[in-house]
Amino acid sequence: MSPTDRKVAVVAIGGNSLIKDSKHQTVEDQYQAAKETTYHIADMIESGWEVAIGHGNGPQVGFILRRSEIAARYEGMHELPLDVCGADSQGAIGYALQQNLQNWLFQHKINKNVATIITQVLVDRDDPAFQNPSKPIGGFMAEIEAKRRQEEMGWSVVEDAGRGWRRVVASPLPKEVVELDTVKALLAAGVVVITVGGGGIPVVDPGDGNYRGIAAVIDKDYASSLLAQSVNADLFLISTAVEKVALNYGKPDQQWLDRLTLSEAKRYLAEGKHFAKGSMAPKIQAIIWYLEAGGKHAIITNPENIGRALRGETGTHVLPG
Ligand code: ADP
Ligand code: MG
């Protein structure tokens, strides 16, 4: 295939690609779950797609933070800042995906390399999200500890309906994938790239070009959309826990969608009642931004249906227009 024939897909994989349910959360369980999803992505690669993979990291960062908190409490170990937890999770999740993909490609005699990029994503210090941090992270605390951390460490803390106090951080919009040139160069060289893990490590530029990590989280669907826009992806595929998107999801008049246009997607999202706020709505928004920026084709489906969705047999397809 000549370089111009190459078709690039950004595949954003959801939480179910690493944790199937609350009884299967160990590292080995996550490795096995990753294996299943990577096999479906490997099929895509075998059929000629150049693929960049984005993934979530919510539960994994939760585990890392919890270990850090426990070690600090009982052994006086230093705690891990949130940006470092993000970097650690990108490394560990990337490792599981990378090794599974490499093994599959090797066994199928496909001469392709796989690389995980520790990826920073630039956010705007003036993003309004910083005025209203709302993403809870880490464990519950007693009020006295929450207030101490607020005072000494500048944390934002909130009381969570009788269960105790929790830290909350902002979820700003992604502005720029810092390692974009590297991602593009690897894709052009035929390397499968794992990037923007967990939405990327949020960094700010204080104005002097010295990027610094900050305590925030970026939505992984938004970051994957930015990536798809930035590499001019021919396809933006969001792999999640449902085969298709529905209107009136979970209601008696629920209606599964095979196909919708950009303008229909915008209309349904604006109606507010179809797509749940913290789950499907950001995916639809991510797709809207991708198509508005000139994207050609977006699909939402689950890992086991990726192949069928690519053949047009299932999934929800969103197209310009
Ligand atoms: P991920 O980890 O892939 O981001 P999420 O749980 O955030 O997964 O989002 C996927 C979930 O969104 C589905 O499992 C489903 O329960 C939920 N959902 C909300 N609204 C809809 C809708 N309109 N159609 C389909 N699924 C929806
Ligand atoms: Mg989600």
Short mmCIF file of C-alpha atoms and ligand atoms in Angstrom, two decimals:
data_model
loop_
_atom_site.label_atom_id
_atom_site.label_comp_id
_atom_site.label_asym_id
_atom_site.label_seq_id
_atom_site.Cartn_x
_atom_site.Cartn_y
_atom_site.Cartn_z
CA MET A 1 0.00 0.00 0.00
CA SER A 2 1.34 3.44 -0.83
CA PRO A 3 1.23 6.04 1.93
CA THR A 4 -1.67 7.86 0.25
CA ASP A 5 -3.83 4.72 0.33
CA ARG A 6 -3.43 4.47 4.07
CA LYS A 7 -6.55 4.97 6.05
CA VAL A 8 -6.20 6.21 9.59
CA ALA A 9 -8.61 5.32 12.39
CA VAL A 10 -8.68 6.68 15.91
CA VAL A 11 -10.20 4.05 18.19
CA ALA A 12 -11.26 5.22 21.66
CA ILE A 13 -11.73 2.26 23.97
CA GLY A 14 -13.92 2.47 27.06
CA GLY A 15 -13.77 1.16 30.59
CA ASN A 16 -15.22 -2.23 29.62
CA SER A 17 -12.11 -3.02 27.58
CA LEU A 18 -10.13 -3.35 30.83
CA ILE A 19 -12.63 -4.03 33.61
CA LYS A 20 -15.58 -6.28 32.78
CA ASP A 21 -17.23 -6.07 36.19
CA SER A 22 -16.42 -5.41 39.83
CA LYS A 23 -15.35 -9.04 40.40
CA HIS A 24 -12.70 -8.87 37.65
CA GLN A 25 -10.41 -5.98 38.46
CA THR A 26 -7.00 -7.54 39.08
CA VAL A 27 -4.08 -6.79 36.81
CA GLU A 28 -4.46 -10.25 35.25
CA ASP A 29 -8.21 -9.69 34.71
CA GLN A 30 -7.46 -6.37 33.04
CA TYR A 31 -4.83 -8.02 30.84
CA GLN A 32 -7.34 -10.66 29.70
CA ALA A 33 -9.99 -8.02 29.03
CA ALA A 34 -7.48 -5.94 27.06
CA LYS A 35 -6.61 -9.03 25.05
CA GLU A 36 -10.19 -9.45 23.83
CA THR A 37 -10.48 -5.85 22.69
CA THR A 38 -7.05 -5.77 21.09
CA TYR A 39 -7.96 -8.82 19.00
CA HIS A 40 -10.84 -6.90 17.47
CA ILE A 41 -8.59 -3.92 16.83
CA ALA A 42 -5.94 -6.24 15.38
CA ASP A 43 -8.52 -7.44 12.84
CA MET A 44 -8.87 -3.82 11.74
CA ILE A 45 -5.11 -3.47 11.46
CA GLU A 46 -4.92 -6.68 9.41
CA SER A 47 -7.48 -5.29 7.00
CA GLY A 48 -5.28 -2.25 6.36
CA TRP A 49 -6.19 0.42 8.89
CA GLU A 50 -3.49 2.52 10.54
CA VAL A 51 -4.71 2.79 14.10
CA ALA A 52 -4.18 5.17 17.00
CA ILE A 53 -5.79 3.96 20.20
CA GLY A 54 -7.08 6.19 23.00
CA HIS A 55 -8.38 4.69 26.24
CA GLY A 56 -9.99 5.49 29.58
CA ASN A 57 -8.22 5.20 32.96
CA GLY A 58 -10.78 6.21 35.63
CA PRO A 59 -10.77 3.05 37.79
CA GLN A 60 -7.02 2.51 37.33
CA VAL A 61 -6.18 6.02 38.53
CA GLY A 62 -8.56 5.38 41.42
CA PHE A 63 -6.55 2.26 42.38
CA ILE A 64 -3.22 4.08 42.14
CA LEU A 65 -4.49 6.95 44.30
CA ARG A 66 -5.85 4.53 46.87
CA ARG A 67 -2.51 2.73 47.13
CA SER A 68 -0.81 6.08 47.51
CA GLU A 69 -3.23 7.15 50.26
CA ILE A 70 -2.87 3.88 52.17
CA ALA A 71 0.92 3.88 51.91
CA ALA A 72 1.01 7.48 53.13
CA ARG A 73 -1.31 6.76 56.04
CA TYR A 74 0.40 3.63 57.31
CA GLU A 75 4.01 4.01 56.25
CA GLY A 76 4.46 7.73 55.78
CA MET A 77 5.29 7.28 52.10
CA HIS A 78 5.09 10.35 49.89
CA GLU A 79 1.79 10.69 48.01
CA LEU A 80 1.49 10.69 44.25
CA PRO A 81 0.26 13.81 42.47
CA LEU A 82 -2.67 13.25 40.10
CA ASP A 83 -0.73 13.99 36.92
CA VAL A 84 1.81 11.32 37.89
CA CYS A 85 -1.02 8.84 38.57
CA GLY A 86 -2.21 9.58 35.04
CA ALA A 87 1.27 8.95 33.64
CA ASP A 88 1.59 5.70 35.62
CA SER A 89 -1.79 4.52 34.33
CA GLN A 90 -0.88 5.35 30.73
CA GLY A 91 2.23 3.24 31.12
CA ALA A 92 0.52 0.24 32.71
CA ILE A 93 -2.55 0.24 30.48
CA GLY A 94 -0.40 0.91 27.43
CA TYR A 95 1.76 -2.05 28.38
CA ALA A 96 -1.25 -4.42 28.49
CA LEU A 97 -2.58 -3.18 25.16
CA GLN A 98 0.84 -3.03 23.51
CA GLN A 99 1.93 -6.53 24.49
CA ASN A 100 -1.38 -8.10 23.51
CA LEU A 101 -1.34 -6.36 20.13
CA GLN A 102 2.31 -7.24 19.49
CA ASN A 103 1.68 -10.90 20.30
CA TRP A 104 -1.32 -11.03 17.97
CA LEU A 105 0.52 -9.31 15.12
CA PHE A 106 3.53 -11.60 15.55
CA GLN A 107 1.36 -14.72 15.51
CA HIS A 108 -0.41 -13.51 12.39
CA LYS A 109 2.93 -12.68 10.71
CA ILE A 110 2.02 -9.01 10.35
CA ASN A 111 5.16 -6.95 10.39
CA LYS A 112 4.03 -3.97 12.39
CA ASN A 113 5.26 -2.33 15.56
CA VAL A 114 3.23 -1.00 18.47
CA ALA A 115 4.22 1.91 20.72
CA THR A 116 2.67 3.58 23.74
CA ILE A 117 3.27 7.30 24.00
CA ILE A 118 3.09 8.97 27.39
CA THR A 119 0.87 11.77 26.22
CA GLN A 120 0.34 15.25 27.64
CA VAL A 121 -2.63 17.31 26.60
CA LEU A 122 -2.57 21.06 26.88
CA VAL A 123 -5.49 22.71 28.62
CA ASP A 124 -6.31 26.38 29.07
CA ARG A 125 -5.71 27.84 32.52
CA ASP A 126 -8.70 30.08 31.88
CA ASP A 127 -11.00 27.15 31.09
CA PRO A 128 -14.24 27.84 33.03
CA ALA A 129 -14.09 24.26 34.37
CA PHE A 130 -11.42 25.47 36.84
CA GLN A 131 -14.03 27.74 38.46
CA ASN A 132 -16.18 24.75 39.19
CA PRO A 133 -14.18 21.58 39.88
CA SER A 134 -16.69 18.75 39.88
CA LYS A 135 -14.92 15.44 39.20
CA PRO A 136 -14.53 13.49 42.48
CA ILE A 137 -11.22 11.64 42.80
CA GLY A 138 -9.52 9.59 45.52
CA GLY A 139 -11.02 8.16 48.68
CA PHE A 140 -13.39 9.61 51.24
CA MET A 141 -11.99 11.76 54.06
CA ALA A 142 -13.19 13.02 57.41
CA GLU A 143 -14.15 16.70 57.41
CA ILE A 144 -11.12 17.69 59.46
CA GLU A 145 -8.70 16.12 56.99
CA ALA A 146 -10.58 17.56 54.01
CA LYS A 147 -10.35 21.05 55.52
CA ARG A 148 -6.67 20.60 56.32
CA ARG A 149 -5.87 19.57 52.76
CA GLN A 150 -7.92 22.46 51.43
CA GLU A 151 -5.91 24.86 53.58
CA GLU A 152 -2.45 23.35 53.17
CA MET A 153 -2.59 21.93 49.67
CA GLY A 154 -5.21 24.07 47.97
CA TRP A 155 -7.50 21.14 47.24
CA SER A 156 -11.14 21.68 46.35
CA VAL A 157 -13.22 19.40 48.54
CA VAL A 158 -16.94 18.66 48.74
CA GLU A 159 -19.16 16.69 51.04
CA ASP A 160 -20.66 13.69 49.33
CA ALA A 161 -24.21 13.07 50.61
CA GLY A 162 -23.36 11.75 54.08
CA ARG A 163 -20.55 9.45 52.88
CA GLY A 164 -17.76 11.83 53.83
CA TRP A 165 -15.62 14.39 52.05
CA ARG A 166 -13.88 14.03 48.72
CA ARG A 167 -11.47 15.92 46.59
CA VAL A 168 -12.86 17.30 43.34
CA VAL A 169 -10.88 18.44 40.31
CA ALA A 170 -11.74 20.28 37.13
CA SER A 171 -12.41 18.62 33.80
CA PRO A 172 -11.18 21.20 31.27
CA LEU A 173 -11.40 20.82 27.49
CA PRO A 174 -8.36 19.46 25.65
CA LYS A 175 -6.68 22.10 23.48
CA GLU A 176 -3.65 20.39 21.96
CA VAL A 177 -2.01 16.98 22.00
CA VAL A 178 1.55 17.86 23.00
CA GLU A 179 3.10 14.76 21.40
CA LEU A 180 1.07 15.15 18.17
CA ASP A 181 4.07 15.29 15.82
CA THR A 182 5.40 12.08 17.34
CA VAL A 183 2.02 10.37 16.95
CA LYS A 184 1.80 11.48 13.32
CA ALA A 185 5.33 10.36 12.55
CA LEU A 186 4.67 6.93 14.04
CA LEU A 187 1.39 6.53 12.16
CA ALA A 188 3.13 7.52 8.93
CA ALA A 189 5.78 4.88 9.66
CA GLY A 190 3.04 2.26 10.05
CA VAL A 191 3.34 1.97 13.83
CA VAL A 192 0.21 1.26 15.89
CA VAL A 193 0.09 4.02 18.49
CA ILE A 194 -1.46 4.01 21.94
CA THR A 195 -1.91 7.60 23.05
CA VAL A 196 -4.04 10.16 24.97
CA GLY A 197 -4.58 7.53 27.67
CA GLY A 198 -7.21 8.64 30.16
CA GLY A 199 -7.71 11.77 28.06
CA GLY A 200 -4.02 12.62 28.35
CA ILE A 201 -2.03 14.10 31.24
CA PRO A 202 -3.39 17.64 31.60
CA VAL A 203 -0.67 20.28 31.37
CA VAL A 204 -0.75 24.06 31.31
CA ASP A 205 1.64 26.53 29.75
CA PRO A 206 2.26 29.30 32.31
CA GLY A 207 3.17 31.55 29.39
CA ASP A 208 6.86 30.79 29.21
CA GLY A 209 6.58 27.50 27.35
CA ASN A 210 7.45 25.45 30.44
CA TYR A 211 4.58 22.99 30.55
CA ARG A 212 3.52 21.82 34.00
CA GLY A 213 1.21 18.99 34.95
CA ILE A 214 -1.91 20.01 36.86
CA ALA A 215 -4.46 18.19 38.98
CA ALA A 216 -7.35 17.84 36.54
CA VAL A 217 -8.89 15.18 34.35
CA ILE A 218 -9.69 15.36 30.66
CA ASP A 219 -12.60 13.44 29.18
CA LYS A 220 -11.11 10.59 27.14
CA ASP A 221 -13.78 10.87 24.42
CA TYR A 222 -13.00 14.59 24.01
CA ALA A 223 -9.25 13.97 23.90
CA SER A 224 -9.71 11.13 21.39
CA SER A 225 -11.86 13.45 19.26
CA LEU A 226 -9.12 16.09 19.32
CA LEU A 227 -6.63 13.41 18.29
CA ALA A 228 -8.91 12.24 15.45
CA GLN A 229 -9.24 15.84 14.24
CA SER A 230 -5.50 16.49 14.57
CA VAL A 231 -4.42 13.43 12.55
CA ASN A 232 -7.26 13.90 9.99
CA ALA A 233 -8.58 10.46 10.82
CA ASP A 234 -10.74 8.81 8.17
CA LEU A 235 -12.64 7.10 10.95
CA PHE A 236 -13.32 7.87 14.60
CA LEU A 237 -14.49 4.71 16.32
CA ILE A 238 -15.72 4.79 19.92
CA SER A 239 -15.76 1.34 21.48
CA THR A 240 -17.92 1.15 24.59
CA ALA A 241 -20.36 -1.11 26.43
CA VAL A 242 -23.27 -0.85 23.98
CA GLU A 243 -23.60 -2.16 20.41
CA LYS A 244 -25.56 0.93 19.35
CA VAL A 245 -26.73 4.30 20.61
CA ALA A 246 -30.40 4.71 21.43
CA LEU A 247 -32.86 7.58 21.51
CA ASN A 248 -34.84 7.71 24.75
CA TYR A 249 -32.30 5.31 26.22
CA GLY A 250 -33.73 3.06 28.92
CA LYS A 251 -37.28 4.35 28.39
CA PRO A 252 -40.23 2.36 27.01
CA ASP A 253 -39.98 4.18 23.67
CA GLN A 254 -36.23 3.50 23.32
CA GLN A 255 -35.13 3.39 19.69
CA TRP A 256 -31.75 2.01 18.54
CA LEU A 257 -29.98 4.10 15.92
CA ASP A 258 -28.16 2.64 12.89
CA ARG A 259 -27.24 5.88 11.25
CA LEU A 260 -27.48 9.57 11.94
CA THR A 261 -26.19 12.73 10.38
CA LEU A 262 -24.16 15.42 12.10
CA SER A 263 -27.18 17.73 12.22
CA GLU A 264 -29.40 15.01 13.70
CA ALA A 265 -26.72 14.25 16.31
CA LYS A 266 -26.63 17.94 17.28
CA ARG A 267 -30.41 18.13 17.48
CA TYR A 268 -30.75 15.00 19.64
CA LEU A 269 -27.92 16.08 21.93
CA ALA A 270 -29.57 19.49 22.36
CA GLU A 271 -32.86 17.82 23.27
CA GLY A 272 -31.01 16.67 26.38
CA LYS A 273 -33.11 13.60 27.16
CA HIS A 274 -31.50 10.93 24.98
CA PHE A 275 -27.88 10.63 26.02
CA ALA A 276 -26.87 10.34 29.67
CA LYS A 277 -24.66 13.23 30.84
CA GLY A 278 -21.58 11.43 32.10
CA SER A 279 -21.56 8.58 29.59
CA MET A 280 -23.13 8.85 26.13
CA ALA A 281 -23.48 12.64 25.87
CA PRO A 282 -19.69 13.25 25.82
CA LYS A 283 -19.30 10.60 23.10
CA ILE A 284 -21.91 12.27 20.89
CA GLN A 285 -20.29 15.66 21.58
CA ALA A 286 -16.86 14.22 20.75
CA ILE A 287 -18.21 12.93 17.43
CA ILE A 288 -19.91 16.25 16.65
CA TRP A 289 -16.60 18.10 17.10
CA TYR A 290 -14.79 15.56 14.93
CA LEU A 291 -17.32 15.82 12.08
CA GLU A 292 -17.51 19.62 12.34
CA ALA A 293 -13.75 19.74 11.90
CA GLY A 294 -14.07 17.81 8.62
CA GLY A 295 -14.17 14.24 9.93
CA LYS A 296 -15.72 11.71 7.58
CA HIS A 297 -17.20 8.89 9.58
CA ALA A 298 -17.73 8.02 13.23
CA ILE A 299 -18.99 4.79 14.75
CA ILE A 300 -20.11 3.84 18.24
CA THR A 301 -20.25 0.13 19.04
CA ASN A 302 -18.87 -2.45 21.48
CA PRO A 303 -15.54 -4.29 21.09
CA GLU A 304 -17.03 -7.58 19.86
CA ASN A 305 -18.91 -5.81 17.07
CA ILE A 306 -16.07 -3.68 15.69
CA GLY A 307 -15.62 -5.96 12.66
CA ARG A 308 -19.32 -6.13 11.86
CA ALA A 309 -19.68 -2.38 12.36
CA LEU A 310 -16.85 -1.74 9.89
CA ARG A 311 -18.75 -3.85 7.36
CA GLY A 312 -21.81 -1.70 8.01
CA GLU A 313 -23.76 -4.51 9.67
CA THR A 314 -24.18 -2.92 13.07
CA GLY A 315 -23.12 -0.05 15.33
CA THR A 316 -24.36 3.51 15.18
CA HIS A 317 -22.78 5.39 12.28
CA VAL A 318 -22.58 9.17 12.32
CA LEU A 319 -21.87 10.92 9.03
CA PRO A 320 -21.45 14.53 7.87
CA GLY A 321 -24.56 16.34 6.71
P1 ADP B 1 -16.97 4.24 28.53
O1 ADP B 1 -16.12 3.68 29.60
O2 ADP B 1 -16.93 3.45 27.26
O3 ADP B 1 -16.80 5.70 28.30
P2 ADP B 1 -19.58 4.92 29.66
O4 ADP B 1 -20.23 4.11 30.73
O5 ADP B 1 -19.05 6.26 30.01
O6 ADP B 1 -18.48 3.98 29.02
O7 ADP B 1 -20.61 5.14 28.46
C1 ADP B 1 -21.28 4.05 27.85
C2 ADP B 1 -22.65 3.85 28.50
O8 ADP B 1 -23.54 4.90 28.17
C3 ADP B 1 -23.40 2.63 28.00
O9 ADP B 1 -22.96 1.46 28.64
C4 ADP B 1 -24.85 2.98 28.35
O10 ADP B 1 -25.22 2.40 29.58
C5 ADP B 1 -24.84 4.47 28.53
N1 ADP B 1 -25.79 5.25 27.71
C6 ADP B 1 -26.31 6.43 28.11
N2 ADP B 1 -27.13 6.94 27.20
C7 ADP B 1 -27.14 6.06 26.17
C8 ADP B 1 -27.83 6.04 24.90
N3 ADP B 1 -28.64 7.02 24.53
N4 ADP B 1 -27.62 4.97 24.09
C9 ADP B 1 -26.79 3.97 24.47
N5 ADP B 1 -26.13 3.94 25.65
C10 ADP B 1 -26.29 4.97 26.50
MG MG B 2 -17.23 7.23 29.79
#
